[in-house]
CSV table of C-alpha atoms in Angstrom, one decimal:
chain,number,residue,atom,x,y,z
A,1102,UNK,CA,-15.9,-35.7,-74.1
A,1103,UNK,CA,-16.5,-32.5,-76.0
A,1104,UNK,CA,-14.2,-33.5,-79.1
A,1105,UNK,CA,-15.8,-37.2,-78.8
A,1106,UNK,CA,-19.4,-36.1,-79.3
A,1107,UNK,CA,-18.1,-33.7,-82.4
A,1108,UNK,CA,-16.5,-36.9,-83.8
A,1109,UNK,CA,-19.6,-39.0,-83.4
A,1110,UNK,CA,-22.1,-36.1,-84.8
A,1111,UNK,CA,-19.8,-36.1,-87.9
A,1112,UNK,CA,-19.7,-40.0,-88.5
A,1113,UNK,CA,-23.5,-39.3,-88.0
A,1114,UNK,CA,-23.5,-37.1,-90.7
A,1115,UNK,CA,-21.2,-38.9,-93.2
A,1116,UNK,CA,-23.2,-42.0,-92.3
A,1117,UNK,CA,-26.6,-40.5,-92.9
A,1118,UNK,CA,-24.9,-39.0,-96.6
A,1119,UNK,CA,-23.6,-42.1,-97.4
A,1120,UNK,CA,-27.2,-43.7,-97.0
A,1121,UNK,CA,-28.7,-40.8,-98.8
A,1122,UNK,CA,-26.4,-41.3,-102.0
A,1123,UNK,CA,-26.9,-45.2,-101.7
A,1124,UNK,CA,-30.5,-44.9,-101.6
A,1125,UNK,CA,-30.3,-42.5,-104.7
A,1126,UNK,CA,-28.4,-44.9,-106.7
A,1127,UNK,CA,-30.8,-47.7,-105.7
A,1128,UNK,CA,-33.4,-45.5,-106.7
A,1129,UNK,CA,-32.4,-44.9,-109.7
A,1130,UNK,CA,-32.0,-48.3,-110.6
A,1131,UNK,CA,-35.4,-49.2,-108.7
A,1132,UNK,CA,-37.0,-46.9,-111.2
A,1133,UNK,CA,-35.6,-49.2,-114.2
A,1134,UNK,CA,-36.3,-52.2,-112.7
A,1135,UNK,CA,-40.1,-51.3,-111.1
A,1136,UNK,CA,-38.8,-51.2,-107.1
A,1137,UNK,CA,-39.6,-48.3,-104.9
A,1138,UNK,CA,-39.5,-44.9,-106.3
A,1139,UNK,CA,-36.2,-42.5,-105.3
A,1140,UNK,CA,-38.3,-40.3,-103.4
A,1141,UNK,CA,-39.5,-42.8,-100.8
A,1142,UNK,CA,-35.8,-43.9,-100.5
A,1143,UNK,CA,-34.8,-40.0,-99.7
A,1144,UNK,CA,-37.5,-40.1,-97.4
A,1145,UNK,CA,-36.5,-42.6,-96.0
A,1146,UNK,CA,-32.8,-41.6,-95.7
A,1147,UNK,CA,-33.9,-38.1,-94.4
A,1148,UNK,CA,-35.8,-39.7,-91.4
A,1149,UNK,CA,-32.7,-42.0,-91.1
A,1150,UNK,CA,-30.4,-38.9,-90.8
A,1151,UNK,CA,-32.6,-36.7,-88.8
A,1152,UNK,CA,-33.0,-39.5,-86.4
A,1153,UNK,CA,-29.2,-39.9,-86.3
A,1154,UNK,CA,-28.9,-36.1,-86.1
A,1155,UNK,CA,-31.3,-36.0,-82.9
A,1156,UNK,CA,-29.4,-38.7,-81.5
A,1157,UNK,CA,-25.8,-37.2,-81.8
A,1158,UNK,CA,-27.7,-33.8,-80.3
A,1159,UNK,CA,-28.8,-35.7,-77.4
A,1160,UNK,CA,-25.3,-37.4,-77.1
A,1161,UNK,CA,-24.1,-34.1,-77.2
A,1162,UNK,CA,-26.0,-33.0,-74.9
A,1163,UNK,CA,-25.8,-35.4,-72.5
A,1164,UNK,CA,-21.8,-35.1,-73.0
A,1165,UNK,CA,-22.1,-31.3,-72.3
A,1166,UNK,CA,-24.2,-31.8,-69.2
A,1167,UNK,CA,-21.9,-34.4,-67.8
A,1168,UNK,CA,-18.9,-32.3,-68.4
A,1169,UNK,CA,-20.4,-29.2,-66.7
A,1170,UNK,CA,-21.3,-31.5,-64.1
A,1171,UNK,CA,-17.6,-32.8,-64.0
A,1172,UNK,CA,-16.6,-29.3,-63.9
A,1173,UNK,CA,-19.1,-28.3,-61.1
A,1174,UNK,CA,-17.8,-31.2,-59.1
A,1175,UNK,CA,-14.0,-30.2,-59.4
A,1176,UNK,CA,-14.7,-26.6,-58.7
A,1177,UNK,CA,-16.8,-28.3,-55.5
A,1178,UNK,CA,-14.0,-30.3,-54.8
A,1179,UNK,CA,-11.1,-27.2,-55.0
A,1180,UNK,CA,-13.7,-25.0,-52.8
A,1181,UNK,CA,-13.1,-28.0,-50.1
A,1182,UNK,CA,-9.8,-28.4,-50.4
A,1183,UNK,CA,-9.4,-24.5,-49.9
A,1184,UNK,CA,-11.7,-24.6,-46.8
A,1185,UNK,CA,-10.0,-27.5,-45.3
A,1186,UNK,CA,-6.7,-26.0,-45.9
A,1187,UNK,CA,-8.0,-22.9,-44.4
A,1188,UNK,CA,-9.4,-25.0,-41.3
A,1189,UNK,CA,-6.6,-26.8,-41.2
A,1190,UNK,CA,-4.3,-23.3,-40.3
A,1191,UNK,CA,-6.8,-22.3,-38.3
A,1192,UNK,CA,-6.7,-25.2,-36.2
A,1193,UNK,CA,-2.9,-24.8,-36.2
A,1194,UNK,CA,-3.0,-21.2,-35.1
A,1195,UNK,CA,-5.2,-22.0,-32.6
A,1196,UNK,CA,-3.2,-24.9,-31.3
A,1197,UNK,CA,0.0,-22.2,-31.4
A,1198,UNK,CA,-2.0,-19.7,-29.2
A,1199,UNK,CA,-3.1,-22.2,-26.9
A,1200,UNK,CA,0.3,-23.4,-26.4
A,1201,UNK,CA,1.5,-19.8,-26.1
A,1202,UNK,CA,-1.2,-19.4,-23.6
A,1203,UNK,CA,-0.2,-22.0,-21.4
A,1204,UNK,CA,3.4,-21.2,-21.4
A,1205,UNK,CA,2.6,-18.3,-20.1
A,1206,UNK,CA,0.2,-19.6,-17.4
A,1207,UNK,CA,2.9,-21.7,-16.6
A,1208,UNK,CA,5.5,-18.8,-16.3
A,1209,UNK,CA,3.4,-16.7,-14.3
A,1210,UNK,CA,2.6,-20.0,-11.6
A,1211,UNK,CA,6.1,-20.1,-11.5
A,1212,UNK,CA,6.7,-16.4,-10.7
A,1213,UNK,CA,3.9,-16.4,-8.1
A,1214,UNK,CA,5.6,-19.5,-6.8
A,1215,UNK,CA,9.0,-17.8,-6.1
A,1216,UNK,CA,7.4,-14.6,-5.4
A,1217,UNK,CA,5.5,-16.5,-2.4
A,1218,UNK,CA,8.6,-18.5,-1.3
A,1219,UNK,CA,10.4,-14.9,-1.0
A,1220,UNK,CA,7.7,-13.6,1.3
A,1221,UNK,CA,7.5,-16.9,3.3
A,1222,UNK,CA,11.4,-16.4,3.9
A,1223,UNK,CA,11.3,-12.7,4.3
A,1224,UNK,CA,8.4,-13.3,7.3
A,1225,UNK,CA,10.2,-16.1,8.6
A,1226,UNK,CA,13.6,-14.0,8.5
A,1227,UNK,CA,11.1,-11.0,10.2
A,1228,UNK,CA,9.7,-13.1,12.7
A,1229,UNK,CA,13.3,-14.9,13.8
A,1230,UNK,CA,14.6,-10.9,14.2
A,1231,UNK,CA,11.7,-10.4,16.3
A,1232,UNK,CA,12.2,-13.2,18.4
A,1233,UNK,CA,15.9,-12.4,18.7
A,1234,UNK,CA,15.0,-8.8,19.8
A,1235,UNK,CA,12.3,-10.4,22.3
A,1236,UNK,CA,14.7,-12.3,23.6
A,1237,UNK,CA,17.1,-9.7,24.1
A,1238,UNK,CA,15.0,-7.7,25.7
A,1239,UNK,CA,14.1,-10.2,27.9
A,1240,UNK,CA,17.8,-11.0,28.7
A,1241,UNK,CA,18.4,-7.1,29.4
A,1242,UNK,CA,15.5,-7.3,31.7
A,1243,UNK,CA,17.1,-9.9,33.7
A,1244,UNK,CA,20.1,-8.5,33.9
A,1245,UNK,CA,18.4,-5.3,35.1
A,1246,UNK,CA,16.4,-7.2,37.4
A,1247,UNK,CA,19.5,-8.9,38.9
A,1248,UNK,CA,21.5,-5.9,39.2
A,1249,UNK,CA,18.8,-4.0,40.9
A,1250,UNK,CA,18.3,-7.1,43.2
A,1251,UNK,CA,22.3,-6.8,43.9
A,1252,UNK,CA,21.9,-3.4,44.8
A,1253,UNK,CA,19.0,-3.9,47.1
A,1254,UNK,CA,21.2,-6.1,48.9
A,1255,UNK,CA,24.2,-3.9,49.4
A,1256,UNK,CA,23.1,-0.7,50.6
A,1257,UNK,CA,24.5,2.2,47.9
A,1258,UNK,CA,26.2,4.9,49.7
A,1259,UNK,CA,25.7,8.6,48.3
A,1260,UNK,CA,29.1,9.9,47.2
A,1261,UNK,CA,29.8,13.4,48.1
A,1262,UNK,CA,28.4,16.4,46.2
A,1263,UNK,CA,30.7,19.0,45.4
A,1264,UNK,CA,28.3,21.7,47.3
A,1265,UNK,CA,27.7,21.1,51.3
A,1266,UNK,CA,24.2,20.8,50.9
A,1267,UNK,CA,24.4,17.9,48.9
A,1268,UNK,CA,26.7,15.8,51.3
A,1269,UNK,CA,24.5,13.4,52.6
A,1270,UNK,CA,25.2,10.0,54.5
A,1271,UNK,CA,26.3,6.6,53.0
A,1272,UNK,CA,24.3,3.2,53.4
A,1273,UNK,CA,23.1,2.6,56.9
A,1274,UNK,CA,24.3,-0.8,58.4
A,1275,UNK,CA,21.9,-3.7,58.2
A,1276,UNK,CA,19.6,-3.7,61.2
A,1277,UNK,CA,18.0,-7.3,61.1
A,1278,UNK,CA,15.6,-7.4,57.4
A,1279,UNK,CA,15.9,-3.7,57.2
A,1280,UNK,CA,18.2,-1.9,54.8
A,1281,UNK,CA,18.9,2.2,54.6
A,1282,UNK,CA,19.9,4.3,52.4
A,1283,UNK,CA,20.0,8.2,51.9
A,1284,UNK,CA,19.6,10.1,48.2
A,1285,UNK,CA,18.1,12.6,46.7
A,1286,UNK,CA,14.6,12.6,45.2
A,1287,UNK,CA,14.1,12.3,40.8
A,1288,UNK,CA,10.4,11.2,41.1
A,1289,UNK,CA,8.1,10.8,43.7
A,1290,UNK,CA,4.3,9.9,43.7
A,1291,UNK,CA,2.2,7.5,46.1
A,1292,UNK,CA,3.3,4.2,44.8
A,1293,UNK,CA,7.4,4.5,44.2
A,1294,UNK,CA,10.1,6.9,45.0
A,1295,UNK,CA,12.9,7.2,43.0
A,1296,UNK,CA,16.3,7.7,44.6
A,1297,UNK,CA,19.9,8.7,42.9
A,1298,UNK,CA,23.2,10.0,43.7
A,1299,UNK,CA,24.7,12.9,41.6
A,1300,UNK,CA,21.7,12.4,39.0
A,1301,UNK,CA,22.3,8.8,38.3
A,1302,UNK,CA,19.2,6.6,39.3
A,1303,UNK,CA,20.1,4.5,42.8
A,1304,UNK,CA,17.2,2.6,43.9
A,1305,UNK,CA,13.6,2.7,43.2
A,1306,UNK,CA,11.6,2.3,46.2
A,1307,UNK,CA,8.0,0.7,46.3
A,1308,UNK,CA,5.7,2.6,48.2
A,1309,UNK,CA,2.8,0.7,50.5
A,1310,UNK,CA,-0.1,2.2,52.6
A,1311,UNK,CA,1.8,0.9,55.8
A,1312,UNK,CA,4.8,2.9,54.5
A,1313,UNK,CA,5.7,5.7,57.4
A,1314,UNK,CA,6.5,9.1,55.4
A,1315,UNK,CA,7.6,11.9,56.9
A,1316,UNK,CA,8.4,15.4,55.4
A,1317,UNK,CA,10.2,18.2,57.3
A,1318,UNK,CA,9.1,16.4,60.3
A,1319,UNK,CA,5.4,16.0,59.8
A,1320,UNK,CA,3.5,13.1,58.8
A,1321,UNK,CA,2.7,13.3,54.8
A,1322,UNK,CA,2.4,11.0,51.8
A,1323,UNK,CA,5.2,10.0,49.2
A,1324,UNK,CA,3.7,12.1,46.8
A,1325,UNK,CA,4.2,15.4,48.6
A,1326,UNK,CA,7.5,14.9,48.3
A,1327,UNK,CA,9.2,17.2,46.5
A,1328,UNK,CA,11.9,16.7,43.7
A,1329,UNK,CA,15.4,17.4,44.6
A,1330,UNK,CA,14.7,16.6,48.5
A,1331,UNK,CA,17.1,14.7,50.5
A,1332,UNK,CA,15.7,11.7,51.9
A,1333,UNK,CA,16.4,8.8,54.3
A,1334,UNK,CA,14.9,5.6,53.9
A,1335,UNK,CA,14.6,2.1,55.6
A,1336,UNK,CA,13.1,-0.7,53.3
A,1337,UNK,CA,12.8,-4.3,53.1
A,1338,UNK,CA,13.0,-6.4,50.0
A,1339,UNK,CA,10.0,-8.5,49.1
A,1340,UNK,CA,10.9,-12.7,48.9
A,1341,UNK,CA,8.4,-12.8,46.2
A,1342,UNK,CA,8.4,-9.9,43.6
A,1343,UNK,CA,12.2,-9.1,44.5
A,1344,UNK,CA,11.2,-5.3,45.0
A,1345,UNK,CA,12.3,-3.1,47.5
A,1346,UNK,CA,9.6,-1.9,49.9
A,1347,UNK,CA,10.1,1.1,51.7
A,1348,UNK,CA,9.3,0.9,55.5
A,1349,UNK,CA,10.0,4.5,56.8
A,1350,UNK,CA,10.8,7.9,54.4
A,1351,UNK,CA,12.4,10.8,55.8
A,1352,UNK,CA,12.3,13.4,53.4
A,1353,UNK,CA,13.9,17.2,53.8
A,1354,UNK,CA,12.7,19.6,51.1
A,1355,UNK,CA,13.9,22.7,52.5
A,1356,UNK,CA,17.6,23.3,52.1
A,1357,UNK,CA,19.3,26.2,53.3
A,1358,UNK,CA,21.8,28.0,50.9
A,1359,UNK,CA,25.5,27.3,51.8
A,1360,UNK,CA,28.3,29.6,51.7
A,1361,UNK,CA,31.5,28.1,49.5
A,1362,UNK,CA,34.1,26.1,51.9
A,1363,UNK,CA,37.3,27.8,52.9
A,1364,UNK,CA,40.3,26.6,50.8
A,1365,UNK,CA,42.4,25.6,54.0
A,1366,UNK,CA,40.0,24.2,56.0
A,1367,UNK,CA,38.6,21.3,54.2
A,1368,UNK,CA,35.3,21.8,56.4
A,1369,UNK,CA,31.7,22.5,55.4
A,1370,UNK,CA,30.4,26.1,55.9
A,1371,UNK,CA,28.5,26.4,59.1
A,1372,UNK,CA,25.2,27.0,57.0
A,1373,UNK,CA,25.7,22.9,55.4
A,1374,UNK,CA,23.0,20.8,56.4
A,1375,UNK,CA,23.9,17.4,57.2
A,1376,UNK,CA,21.1,14.8,57.4
A,1377,UNK,CA,20.7,13.2,60.8
A,1378,UNK,CA,21.4,9.2,61.3
């Protein structure tokens, strides 16, 4: 557009100059023929030339203004395009970050689910182990109770001790519903009496207020019986609980020292003490 305006101004100048020359020639001729003077024609030509220059200058200014507007518009377009590209890049980056965040969240969720399943499996396994252990304990308790019940049904004979003072009479024959046992006291209190033979527990007797307790020939309580005392007891098996209930307890707490038996005789020394039947 700038080149077009330049050509337009050049053309206007040439047209004005040509018109002025024609007017001058015509003025020369008009002086001879009595027509308008040359000065008038020159003045008119100059006026037309100035008008043409003004028009050309205005056209050039308008062209320059339009060209500037076009350049500004082009710059705005470039700026908008750059802003659009930047916004598009930001949107792509945000989308990628959102995808990465979502993937991490999914991975964390899967890991949490796996850990929860593993913890649940471990809890179930621990519960099964606890149940198995409890069942085993219950079974052992039932077996012990059954063994104790069988022991209470059949009197246990006390094995002869190496020393003469530990010799004791075996289980007595059953008299009616009562049974008898002879043994050594491992533990005694007002509620129960634990008897043994050679240090091995044999029978646990339950003591009640109705149990008759004799210690060294005198009436006493079961709690007064000392550990290591020799005991002969009568008991019954309770039908409801299955526990042996002591009916009568005879304890001897004082044991006289004994001398070793003679190798040839095989009999007890005179100081040995045998429980009475």
